[in-house]
XYZ file of C-alpha atoms in Angstrom:
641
model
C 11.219 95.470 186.505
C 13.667 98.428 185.847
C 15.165 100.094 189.508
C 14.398 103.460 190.185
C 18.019 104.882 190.566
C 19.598 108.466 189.640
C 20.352 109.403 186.638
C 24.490 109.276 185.683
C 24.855 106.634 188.558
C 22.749 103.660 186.472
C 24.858 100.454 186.330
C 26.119 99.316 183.063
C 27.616 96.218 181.523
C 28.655 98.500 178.363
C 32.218 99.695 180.032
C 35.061 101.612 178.252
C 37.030 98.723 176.944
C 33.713 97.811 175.060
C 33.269 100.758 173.902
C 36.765 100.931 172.286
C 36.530 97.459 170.889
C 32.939 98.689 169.381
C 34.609 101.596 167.666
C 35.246 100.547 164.376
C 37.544 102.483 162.367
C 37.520 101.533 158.630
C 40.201 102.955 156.011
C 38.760 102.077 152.781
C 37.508 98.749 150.934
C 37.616 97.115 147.835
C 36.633 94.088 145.448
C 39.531 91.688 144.210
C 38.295 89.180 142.419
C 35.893 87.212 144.553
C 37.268 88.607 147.815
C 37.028 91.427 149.992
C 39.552 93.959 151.053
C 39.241 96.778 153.657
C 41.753 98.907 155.836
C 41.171 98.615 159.811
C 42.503 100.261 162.554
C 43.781 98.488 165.432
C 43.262 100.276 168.714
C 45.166 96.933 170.032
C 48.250 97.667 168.040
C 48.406 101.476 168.614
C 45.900 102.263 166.030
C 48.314 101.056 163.043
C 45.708 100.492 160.139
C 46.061 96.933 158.523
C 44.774 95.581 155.455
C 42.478 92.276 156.040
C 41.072 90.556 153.324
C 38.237 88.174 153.202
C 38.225 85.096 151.024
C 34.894 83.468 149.197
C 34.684 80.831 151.785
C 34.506 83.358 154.896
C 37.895 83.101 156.048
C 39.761 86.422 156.864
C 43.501 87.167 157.243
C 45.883 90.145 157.414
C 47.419 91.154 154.282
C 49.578 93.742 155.697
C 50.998 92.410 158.858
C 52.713 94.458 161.626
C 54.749 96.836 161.648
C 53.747 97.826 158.289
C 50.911 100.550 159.216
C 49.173 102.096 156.305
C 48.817 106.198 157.281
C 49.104 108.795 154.698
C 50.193 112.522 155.820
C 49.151 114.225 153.046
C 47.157 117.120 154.051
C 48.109 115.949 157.459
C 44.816 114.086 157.410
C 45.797 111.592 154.825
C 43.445 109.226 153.556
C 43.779 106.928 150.391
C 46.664 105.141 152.226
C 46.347 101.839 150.396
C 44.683 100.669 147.129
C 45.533 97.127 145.310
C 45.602 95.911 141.857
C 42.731 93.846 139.579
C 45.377 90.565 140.580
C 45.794 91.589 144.089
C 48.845 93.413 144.798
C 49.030 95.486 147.346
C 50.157 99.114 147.144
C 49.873 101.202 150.459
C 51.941 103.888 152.034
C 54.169 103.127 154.957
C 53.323 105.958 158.172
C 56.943 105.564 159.061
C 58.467 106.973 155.997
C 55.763 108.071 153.997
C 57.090 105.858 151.174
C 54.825 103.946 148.885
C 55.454 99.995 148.577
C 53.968 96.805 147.343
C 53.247 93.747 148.383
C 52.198 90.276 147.174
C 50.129 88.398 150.153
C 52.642 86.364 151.867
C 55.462 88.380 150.332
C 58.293 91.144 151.458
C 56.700 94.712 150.997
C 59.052 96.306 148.569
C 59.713 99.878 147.869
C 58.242 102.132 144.956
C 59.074 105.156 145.551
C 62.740 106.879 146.784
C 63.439 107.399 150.155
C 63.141 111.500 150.775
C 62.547 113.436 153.405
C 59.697 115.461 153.680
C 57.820 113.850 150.944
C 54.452 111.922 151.407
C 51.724 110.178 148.977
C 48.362 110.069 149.084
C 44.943 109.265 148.004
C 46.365 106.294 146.330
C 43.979 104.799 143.141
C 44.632 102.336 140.863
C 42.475 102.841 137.814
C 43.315 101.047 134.009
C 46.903 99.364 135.162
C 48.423 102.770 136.464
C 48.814 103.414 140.013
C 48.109 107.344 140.839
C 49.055 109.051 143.977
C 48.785 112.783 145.158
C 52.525 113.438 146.361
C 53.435 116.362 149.165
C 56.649 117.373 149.221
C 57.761 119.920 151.895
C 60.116 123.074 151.166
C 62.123 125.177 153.590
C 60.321 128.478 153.838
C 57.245 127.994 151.755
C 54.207 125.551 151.533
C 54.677 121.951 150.307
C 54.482 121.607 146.620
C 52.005 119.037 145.244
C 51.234 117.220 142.427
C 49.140 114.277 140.864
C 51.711 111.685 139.765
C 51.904 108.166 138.187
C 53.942 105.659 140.235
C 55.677 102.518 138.488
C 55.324 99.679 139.340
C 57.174 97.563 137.642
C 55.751 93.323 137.647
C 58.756 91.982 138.489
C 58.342 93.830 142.138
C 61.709 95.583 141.614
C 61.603 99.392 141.564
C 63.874 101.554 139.610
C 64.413 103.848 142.495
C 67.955 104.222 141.306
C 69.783 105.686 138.591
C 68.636 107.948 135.811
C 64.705 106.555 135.550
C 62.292 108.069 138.094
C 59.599 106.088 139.106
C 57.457 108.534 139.789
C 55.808 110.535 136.625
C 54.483 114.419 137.627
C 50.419 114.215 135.511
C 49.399 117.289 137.149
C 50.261 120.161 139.300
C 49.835 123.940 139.179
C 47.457 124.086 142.462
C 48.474 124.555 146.368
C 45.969 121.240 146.833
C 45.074 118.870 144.288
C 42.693 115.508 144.968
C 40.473 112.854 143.499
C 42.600 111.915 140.289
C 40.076 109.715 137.675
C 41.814 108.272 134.391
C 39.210 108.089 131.249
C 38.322 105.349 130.006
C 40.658 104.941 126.821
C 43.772 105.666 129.245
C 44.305 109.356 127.207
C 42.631 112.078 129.931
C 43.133 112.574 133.971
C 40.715 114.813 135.715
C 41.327 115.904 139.380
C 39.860 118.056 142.090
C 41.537 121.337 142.382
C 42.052 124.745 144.747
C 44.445 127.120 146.077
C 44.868 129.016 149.291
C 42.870 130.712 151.191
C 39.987 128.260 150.169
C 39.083 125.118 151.661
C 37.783 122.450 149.474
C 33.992 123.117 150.364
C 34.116 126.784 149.891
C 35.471 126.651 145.796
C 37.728 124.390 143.940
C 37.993 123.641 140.325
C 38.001 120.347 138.262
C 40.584 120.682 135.735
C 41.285 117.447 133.273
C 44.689 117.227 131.358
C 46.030 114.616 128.283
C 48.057 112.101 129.914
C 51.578 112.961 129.807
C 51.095 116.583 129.104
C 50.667 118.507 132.306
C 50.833 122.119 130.523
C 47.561 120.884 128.705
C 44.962 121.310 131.833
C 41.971 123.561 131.759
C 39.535 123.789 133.823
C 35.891 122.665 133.147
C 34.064 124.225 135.931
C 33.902 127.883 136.870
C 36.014 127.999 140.275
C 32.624 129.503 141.957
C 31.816 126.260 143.832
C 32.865 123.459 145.738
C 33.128 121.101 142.559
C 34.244 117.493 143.598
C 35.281 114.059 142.703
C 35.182 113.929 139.033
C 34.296 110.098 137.425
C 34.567 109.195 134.001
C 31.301 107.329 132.157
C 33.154 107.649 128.575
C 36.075 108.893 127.059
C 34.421 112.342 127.016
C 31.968 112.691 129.418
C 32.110 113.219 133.305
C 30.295 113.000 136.374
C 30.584 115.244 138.949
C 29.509 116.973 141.861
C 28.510 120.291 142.113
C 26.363 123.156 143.954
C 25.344 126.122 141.732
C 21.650 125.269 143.252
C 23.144 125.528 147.398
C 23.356 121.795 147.256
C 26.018 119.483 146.781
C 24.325 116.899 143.678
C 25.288 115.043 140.532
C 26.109 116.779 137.596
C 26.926 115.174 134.056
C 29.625 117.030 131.959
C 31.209 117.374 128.142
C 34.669 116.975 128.953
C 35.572 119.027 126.069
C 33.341 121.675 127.349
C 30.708 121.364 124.417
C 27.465 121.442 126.796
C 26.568 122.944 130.093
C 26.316 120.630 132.880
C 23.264 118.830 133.922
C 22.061 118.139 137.130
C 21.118 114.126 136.977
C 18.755 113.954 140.297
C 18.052 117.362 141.330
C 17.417 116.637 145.186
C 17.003 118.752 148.126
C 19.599 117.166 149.840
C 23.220 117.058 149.716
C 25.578 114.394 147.950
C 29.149 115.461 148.981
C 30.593 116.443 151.831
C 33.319 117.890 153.748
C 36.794 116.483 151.559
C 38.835 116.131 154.948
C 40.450 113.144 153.901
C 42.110 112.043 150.066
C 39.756 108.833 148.800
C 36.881 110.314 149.585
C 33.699 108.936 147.733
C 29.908 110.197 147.767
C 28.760 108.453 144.925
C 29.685 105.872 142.062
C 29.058 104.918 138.434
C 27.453 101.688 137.403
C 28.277 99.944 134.401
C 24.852 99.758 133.717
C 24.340 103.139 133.548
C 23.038 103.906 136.892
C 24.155 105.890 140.022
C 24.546 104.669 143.245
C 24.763 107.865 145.569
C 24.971 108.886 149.109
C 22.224 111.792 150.033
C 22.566 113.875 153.419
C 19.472 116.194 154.889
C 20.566 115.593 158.706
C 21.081 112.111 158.517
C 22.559 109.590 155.122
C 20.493 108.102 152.784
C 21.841 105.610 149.767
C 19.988 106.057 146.791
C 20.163 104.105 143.424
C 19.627 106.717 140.360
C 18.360 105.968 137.207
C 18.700 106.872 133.663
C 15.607 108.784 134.192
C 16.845 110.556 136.673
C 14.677 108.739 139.465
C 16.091 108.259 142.889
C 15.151 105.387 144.502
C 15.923 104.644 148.736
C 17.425 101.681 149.651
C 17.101 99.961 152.676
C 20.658 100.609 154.332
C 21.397 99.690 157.712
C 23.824 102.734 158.191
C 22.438 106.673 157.900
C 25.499 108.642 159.029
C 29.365 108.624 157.696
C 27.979 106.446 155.078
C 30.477 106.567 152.121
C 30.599 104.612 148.989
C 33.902 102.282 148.695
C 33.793 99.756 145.308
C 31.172 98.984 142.881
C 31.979 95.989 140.812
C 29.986 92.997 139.092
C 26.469 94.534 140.185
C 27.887 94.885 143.830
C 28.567 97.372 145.854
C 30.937 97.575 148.694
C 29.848 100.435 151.199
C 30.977 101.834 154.900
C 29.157 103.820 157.601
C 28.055 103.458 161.097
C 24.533 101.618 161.800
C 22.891 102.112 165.765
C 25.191 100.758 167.702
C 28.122 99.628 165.307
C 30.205 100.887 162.530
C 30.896 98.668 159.546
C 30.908 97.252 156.454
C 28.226 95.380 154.030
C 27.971 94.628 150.364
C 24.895 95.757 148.444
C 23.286 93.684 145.440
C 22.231 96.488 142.898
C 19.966 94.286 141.628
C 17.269 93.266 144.456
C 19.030 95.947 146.976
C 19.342 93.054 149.940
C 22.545 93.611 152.158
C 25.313 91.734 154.406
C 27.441 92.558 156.934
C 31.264 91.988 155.669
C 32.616 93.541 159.246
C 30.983 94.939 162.090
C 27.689 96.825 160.999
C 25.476 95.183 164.679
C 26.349 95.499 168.189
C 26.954 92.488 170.220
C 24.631 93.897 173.152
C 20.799 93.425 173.037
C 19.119 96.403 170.964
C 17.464 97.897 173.936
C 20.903 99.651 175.309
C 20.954 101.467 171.891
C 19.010 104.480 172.230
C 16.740 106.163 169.040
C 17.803 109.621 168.092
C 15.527 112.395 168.203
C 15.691 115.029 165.505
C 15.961 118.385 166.898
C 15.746 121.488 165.101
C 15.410 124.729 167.683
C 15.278 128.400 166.717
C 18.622 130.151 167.213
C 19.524 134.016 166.639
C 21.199 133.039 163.583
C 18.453 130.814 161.873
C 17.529 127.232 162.891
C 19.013 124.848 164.765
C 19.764 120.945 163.974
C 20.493 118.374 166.685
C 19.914 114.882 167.571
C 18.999 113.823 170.620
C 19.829 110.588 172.583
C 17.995 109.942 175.550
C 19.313 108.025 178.583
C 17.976 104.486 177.896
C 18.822 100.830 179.759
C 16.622 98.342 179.862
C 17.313 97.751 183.834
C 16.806 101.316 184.918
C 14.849 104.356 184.992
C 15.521 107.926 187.134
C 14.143 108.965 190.225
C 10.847 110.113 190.528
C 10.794 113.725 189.664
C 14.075 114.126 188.574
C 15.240 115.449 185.174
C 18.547 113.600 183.399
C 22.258 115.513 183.236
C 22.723 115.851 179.297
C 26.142 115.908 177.818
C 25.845 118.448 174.576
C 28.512 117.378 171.799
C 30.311 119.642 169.288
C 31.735 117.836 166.514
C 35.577 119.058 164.743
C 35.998 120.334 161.688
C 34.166 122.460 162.127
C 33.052 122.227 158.751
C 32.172 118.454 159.422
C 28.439 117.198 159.898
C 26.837 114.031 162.485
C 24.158 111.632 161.752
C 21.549 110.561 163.752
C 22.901 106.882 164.670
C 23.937 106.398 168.408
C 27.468 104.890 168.392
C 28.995 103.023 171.036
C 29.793 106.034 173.052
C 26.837 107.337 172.915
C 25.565 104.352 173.987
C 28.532 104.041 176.903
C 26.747 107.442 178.494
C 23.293 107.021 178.039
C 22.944 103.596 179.741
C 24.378 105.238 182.484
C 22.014 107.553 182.455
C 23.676 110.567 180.958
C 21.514 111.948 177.793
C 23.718 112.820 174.939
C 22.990 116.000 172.283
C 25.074 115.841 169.236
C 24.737 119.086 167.507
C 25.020 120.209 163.943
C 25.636 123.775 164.224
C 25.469 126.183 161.629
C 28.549 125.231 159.352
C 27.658 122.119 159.387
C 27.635 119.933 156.165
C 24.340 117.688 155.197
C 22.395 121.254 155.083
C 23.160 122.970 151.734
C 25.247 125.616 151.193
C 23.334 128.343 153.167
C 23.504 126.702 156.526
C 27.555 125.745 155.768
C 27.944 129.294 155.023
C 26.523 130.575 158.198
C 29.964 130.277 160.078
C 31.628 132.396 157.754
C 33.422 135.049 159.760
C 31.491 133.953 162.659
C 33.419 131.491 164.444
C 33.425 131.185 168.048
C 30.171 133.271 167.436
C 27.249 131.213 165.478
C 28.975 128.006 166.617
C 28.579 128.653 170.145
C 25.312 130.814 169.618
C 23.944 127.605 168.033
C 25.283 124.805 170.522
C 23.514 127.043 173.236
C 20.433 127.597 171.992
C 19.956 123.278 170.933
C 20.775 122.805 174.932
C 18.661 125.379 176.039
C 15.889 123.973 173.609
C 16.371 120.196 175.345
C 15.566 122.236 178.967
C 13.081 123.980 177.935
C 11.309 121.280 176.673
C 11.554 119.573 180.137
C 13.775 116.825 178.570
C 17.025 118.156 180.163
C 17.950 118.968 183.736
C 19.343 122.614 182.627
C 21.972 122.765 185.351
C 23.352 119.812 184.589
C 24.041 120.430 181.207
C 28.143 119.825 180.158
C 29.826 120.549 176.652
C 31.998 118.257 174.903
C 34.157 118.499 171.729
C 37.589 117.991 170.218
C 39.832 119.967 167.900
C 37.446 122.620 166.284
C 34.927 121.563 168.575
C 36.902 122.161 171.866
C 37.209 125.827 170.342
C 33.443 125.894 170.966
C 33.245 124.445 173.912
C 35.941 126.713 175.541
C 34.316 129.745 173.514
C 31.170 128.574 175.112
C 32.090 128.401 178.580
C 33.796 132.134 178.627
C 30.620 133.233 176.764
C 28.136 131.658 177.950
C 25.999 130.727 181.457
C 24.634 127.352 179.440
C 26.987 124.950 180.521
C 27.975 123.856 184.058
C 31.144 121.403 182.583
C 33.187 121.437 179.876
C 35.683 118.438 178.139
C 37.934 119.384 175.848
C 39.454 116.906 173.819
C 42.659 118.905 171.826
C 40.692 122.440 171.815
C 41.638 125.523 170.638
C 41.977 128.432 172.626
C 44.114 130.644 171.132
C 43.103 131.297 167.293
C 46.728 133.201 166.527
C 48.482 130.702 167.651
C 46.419 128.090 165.636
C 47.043 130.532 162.698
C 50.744 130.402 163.580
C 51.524 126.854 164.546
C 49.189 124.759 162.440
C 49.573 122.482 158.878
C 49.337 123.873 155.764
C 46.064 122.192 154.388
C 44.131 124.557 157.522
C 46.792 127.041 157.232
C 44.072 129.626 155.713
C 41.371 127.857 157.182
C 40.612 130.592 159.174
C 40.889 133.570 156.747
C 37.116 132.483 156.165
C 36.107 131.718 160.051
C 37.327 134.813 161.219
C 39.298 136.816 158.746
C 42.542 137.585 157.084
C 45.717 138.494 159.604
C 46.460 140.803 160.078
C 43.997 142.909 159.027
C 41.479 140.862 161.583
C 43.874 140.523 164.738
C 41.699 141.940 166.890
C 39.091 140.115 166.030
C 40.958 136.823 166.611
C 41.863 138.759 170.054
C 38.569 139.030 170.989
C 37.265 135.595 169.707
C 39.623 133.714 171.439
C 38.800 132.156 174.867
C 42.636 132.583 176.148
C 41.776 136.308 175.669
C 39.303 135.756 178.668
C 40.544 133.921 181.182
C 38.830 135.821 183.901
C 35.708 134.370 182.337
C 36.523 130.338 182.825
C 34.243 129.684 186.243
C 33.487 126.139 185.809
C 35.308 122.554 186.026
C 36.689 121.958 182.960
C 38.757 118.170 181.959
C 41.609 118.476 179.098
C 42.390 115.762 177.361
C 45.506 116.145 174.572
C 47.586 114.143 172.711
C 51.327 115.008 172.867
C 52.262 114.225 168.691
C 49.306 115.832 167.902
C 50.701 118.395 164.842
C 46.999 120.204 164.069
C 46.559 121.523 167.685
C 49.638 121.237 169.834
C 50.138 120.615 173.517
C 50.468 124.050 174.207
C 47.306 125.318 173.231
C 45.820 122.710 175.991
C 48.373 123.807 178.688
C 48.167 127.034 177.694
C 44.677 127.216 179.043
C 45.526 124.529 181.949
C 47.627 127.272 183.270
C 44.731 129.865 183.139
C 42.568 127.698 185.178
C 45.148 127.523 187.501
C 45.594 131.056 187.800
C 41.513 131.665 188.163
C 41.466 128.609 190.554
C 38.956 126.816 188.854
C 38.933 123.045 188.968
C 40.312 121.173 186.192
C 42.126 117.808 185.229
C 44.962 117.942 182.378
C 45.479 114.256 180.790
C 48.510 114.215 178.342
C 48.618 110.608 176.150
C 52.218 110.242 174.788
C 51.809 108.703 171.557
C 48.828 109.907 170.681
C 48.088 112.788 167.293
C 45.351 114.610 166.621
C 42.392 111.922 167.442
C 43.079 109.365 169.622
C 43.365 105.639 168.227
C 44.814 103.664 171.224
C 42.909 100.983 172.760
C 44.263 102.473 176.386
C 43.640 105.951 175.306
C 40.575 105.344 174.647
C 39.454 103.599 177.404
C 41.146 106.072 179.942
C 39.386 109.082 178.168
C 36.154 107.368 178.673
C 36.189 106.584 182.060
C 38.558 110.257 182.803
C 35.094 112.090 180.958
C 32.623 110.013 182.897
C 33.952 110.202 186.500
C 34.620 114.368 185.848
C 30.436 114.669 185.071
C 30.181 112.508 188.382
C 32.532 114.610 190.509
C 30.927 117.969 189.116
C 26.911 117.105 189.121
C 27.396 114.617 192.128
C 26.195 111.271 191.268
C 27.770 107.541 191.330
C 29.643 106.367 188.934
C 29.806 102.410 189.445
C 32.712 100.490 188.033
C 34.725 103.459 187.430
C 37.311 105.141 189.964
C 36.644 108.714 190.516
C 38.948 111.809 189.259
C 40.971 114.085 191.419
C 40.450 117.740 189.719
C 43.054 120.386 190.784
């Protein structure tokens, strides 16, 4: 029989350290030969990402032991750190130098590529024998120049960093970002993913293709109006694609030559494609067989198999949110995302559809501490409103009679990023202790179309917070939601919101901000160059908009910060510095409102650390207990200033 106890203070065997542990972290996947390979990061080892590989008996082992740590900077978000040959060499790029190396299992890693300051590869893919890599390279005084480039690799192991040969070839360039290279099949064409500032990659890019060898050859073959993206060859002459000329991200065939308009395989409401934070990225993949194996989004993911008719057909994945397509080989398919409960990975037979778990994919807790998400959708001033909603659930409690549940409202980064309605293990951390949990997809969101991502534009700190305060308001008024006990959490983009929401708004009676903006000039001034015109579309060009970043910001209004508030930063982090986080510590401390600054040495922009983790956790928990005023068992309370 469940105890009647309040809500927030419900005991819980799911503690921080299990929620870290939970937290999978995958970095990519691929078939060699009868094994598996996939990139992991190890909160245990400071969040270094290793390559484990799992033989055809079941046995695992690291391939790329410690202190090798496989972290691309590219973009500063990397991604595409590692890749590995048909006969299972390893090529991966080394965090600590940004140099690319290979190695044999059981081998010395060996350098590839020269040692230079300042440079970095990326999105690493080897496709037909030749290894590509997007390379960075940093200049004194102006952006970093980048190109798509061949790496040797020579099969003795020895590169020819030395002397007059170069073993790096420049394929392609001409573009401030370039991404997703894709050889043909006959070895004689590269296409790529391309756009220059002050676009991101989902407001318009190009795909360009180019004879090997011949960089001054490229032309583009789409129109530089849309978000065009990762480019896959099905002959020597004809692409895949994705595009949007409809408002939604789908699959589009293409004459490489530029003979025929495109044509949209699957037409679907729904998007395939997606933010392209990170190099490697992959929504969808070719089948030999002529098929399509693709990843659809309308709020949460759906993996579809398409045929040559064009028909979509569902298939019954465990995972419906980060779900992203890895390797497809031998009528299997290798694919990532995050199931209730658990992240992980499973194969997929693309001939009867049946699944298995490779790593992770359950929780090792009993399915009834997993709560079911409820889709939201509330009407805002801007349009409607999409949220999921967790509800506190634990098999061994239930709330006091009469009494409605604190609910802690999340804002997700980007913030042209999307969630999916599966509760992960810190959702599940809060809500079996009683604290509900509303993830919102505010407008500018991806997994919407076009209309809804487009909703932010110019309107940051405006629609965004508009939007996170009408989904919370919607949860109280529906009497699911005790409305003064409502608290805002998000990091990076997302603690913009938050903060923006707390000076704006009379929603919210907490705030966490994980490494939040408050100051959009000084983001403008002091951040990387893949978001250095990132906000020419939020808010506007400087400095023809400066007043309007002025009045946007949340530093602007300090006067307005009236509620406890817990900061939580990392001090390496290069996207949001320390000093936008102290720089609003200091405000609080001027307008005496209570607060708690946490500063993790070691930590970037995300936090990866087993420790960090676990301290952030229990830091976020005991601040909703100190500020709504209820228990929190097993975990040592917080002293707010």
């Amino acid at each position: 029989m469940p105890e009647q106890l309040p809500y927030g203070s419900w005991p819980s065997p799911l503690t921080a350290a299990w929620a870290s542990a939970s937290a999978l972290r995958l970095d990519g996947a691929a078939f060699v030969g009868d094994e598996i390979w996939w990139g992991e990061s190890l909160p245990d080892e400071a969040g270094r990402v290793a390559v484990v590989r799992r033989r055809a008996d079941g046995s695992s082992e690291v391939v790329l032991p410690a202190p090798a740590n496989a972290r691309s900077r590219v973009h500063e978000y990397g991604g595409g750190a590692w890749t590995v040959s048909d006969d299972g060499i390893l090529f991966f790029v080394d965090k600590s130098d940004q140099r690319v190396r290979r190695l044999r299992p059981g081998g010395e890693a060996e350098a590839l590529t020269p040692d230079e300051a300042g440079t970095h590869f990326g999105g690493l893919r080897w496709q037909r024998g030749t290894l590509l890599a997007v390379r960075e390279r940093e200049r004194d005084g102006a952006s970093p120049e980048r190109h798509i480039v061949a790496i040797a690799t020579r099969s003795d192991g020895a590169a020819d960093t030395a002397g007059d040969a170069s073993p790096v070839t420049v394929l392609a360039g001409g573009s401030d970002f370039l991404a997703q290279p894709a050889l043909s099949p006959d070895g004689a064409q590269l296409a790529w993913v391309a756009w220059d500032h002050p676009d991101m990659p989902w407001d318009r890019t190009r795909v360009r293709v180019a004879r090997m060898g011949d960089p001054a050859s490229a032309r583009d073959i789409t129109d530089g109006a849309t978000a065009a993206l990762q480019p896959e060859w099905v002959s020597d002459d004809e692409l895949l694609l994705l595009d949007e000329p409809t408002g939604r991200w789908n699959v589009y065939r293409l004459d490489a030559n530029g003979h025929d308009a495109a044509d949209a395989v699957s037409p679907a409401d729904a998007d395939t494609g997606g933010g392209l934070w990170v190099l490697g990225t992959r929504w969808y993949a070719p089948l030999a067989d002529g098929r399509i194996l693709a990843v659809r989004t309308h709020g949460s993911d759906e993996l579809v198999l398409i045929d040559s008719s064009g028909r979509a057909v569902p298939l019954p994945f465990p995972a419906t949110a980060r779900v992203q397509i890895e390797d497809v080989a031998n009528g299997r398919a290798l694919v990532s995302g995050s199931a209730p409960g658990a992240a992980g990975l499973w194969t997929v037979d693309l001939a009867d559809g049946s699944v298995s778990a490779v790593r992770g994919g359950a929780p090792d807790i009993d399915d009834a501490w997993i709560p079911h998400a409820r889709q939201l959708t509330v009407d805002g001033p801007h349009g409607p409103v999409h949220a999921f909603a967790y509800p506190p659930t634990n098999p061994d409690a239930v709330g006091d009679a009469g009494e409605l549940p604190p609910y802690l409202v999340w804002v997700h980064g980007g913030p042209t990023a999307h969630v999916g309605g599966t509760a992960d293990s810190k959702v599940a951390y809060f809500t079996s202790r009683g604290i509900g949990v509303l993830d919102v997809n505010y407008g500018g969101s991806t997994g919407y179309g076009r209309s809804y991502r487009d909703r932010l534009k110019g309107q940051w700190g405006v629609v965004d917070v508009d939007d996170v305060a009408a989904a919370a308001r919607g949860l109280s008024d529906e009497g699911l939601a005790d409305g003064a006990r409502l608290a805002i959490e998000g990091g990076s983009a997302g603690g913009w919101t938050v903060l923006a929401a707390l000076v704006s708004t009379d929603v919210f009676g907490a705030g966490v901000s994980r490494y939040g903006v408050g100051d959009a000039r000084a983001l403008a001034a002091e951040t990387h160059d893949f978001e250095a015109r990132y906000l020419d579309g939020l808010i506007g060009p400087l400095p023809e908009a400066e007043d309007v970043y002025i009045e946007r910001s949340p530093l602007s209004r300090p006067e307005r910060f009236r509620v406890p508030l817990l900061l939580l930063q990392g001090d390496e982090d290069a996207v949001v510095p320390p000093a936008q986080a102290e720089a609003i510590r200091d405000a609080l401390v001027a307008q005496g409102v209570p607060h708690a600054y946490v500063l993790y040495a070691g930590e970037g922009h995300g936090f990866r650390r087993t420790e960090t983790v676990v301290h952030a956790l229990e830091s976020e928990l005991a601040f909703l207990g100190r500020v709504f005023g209820f228990a929190t068992p097993g975990v040592a309370a917080i002293e707010l200033d």
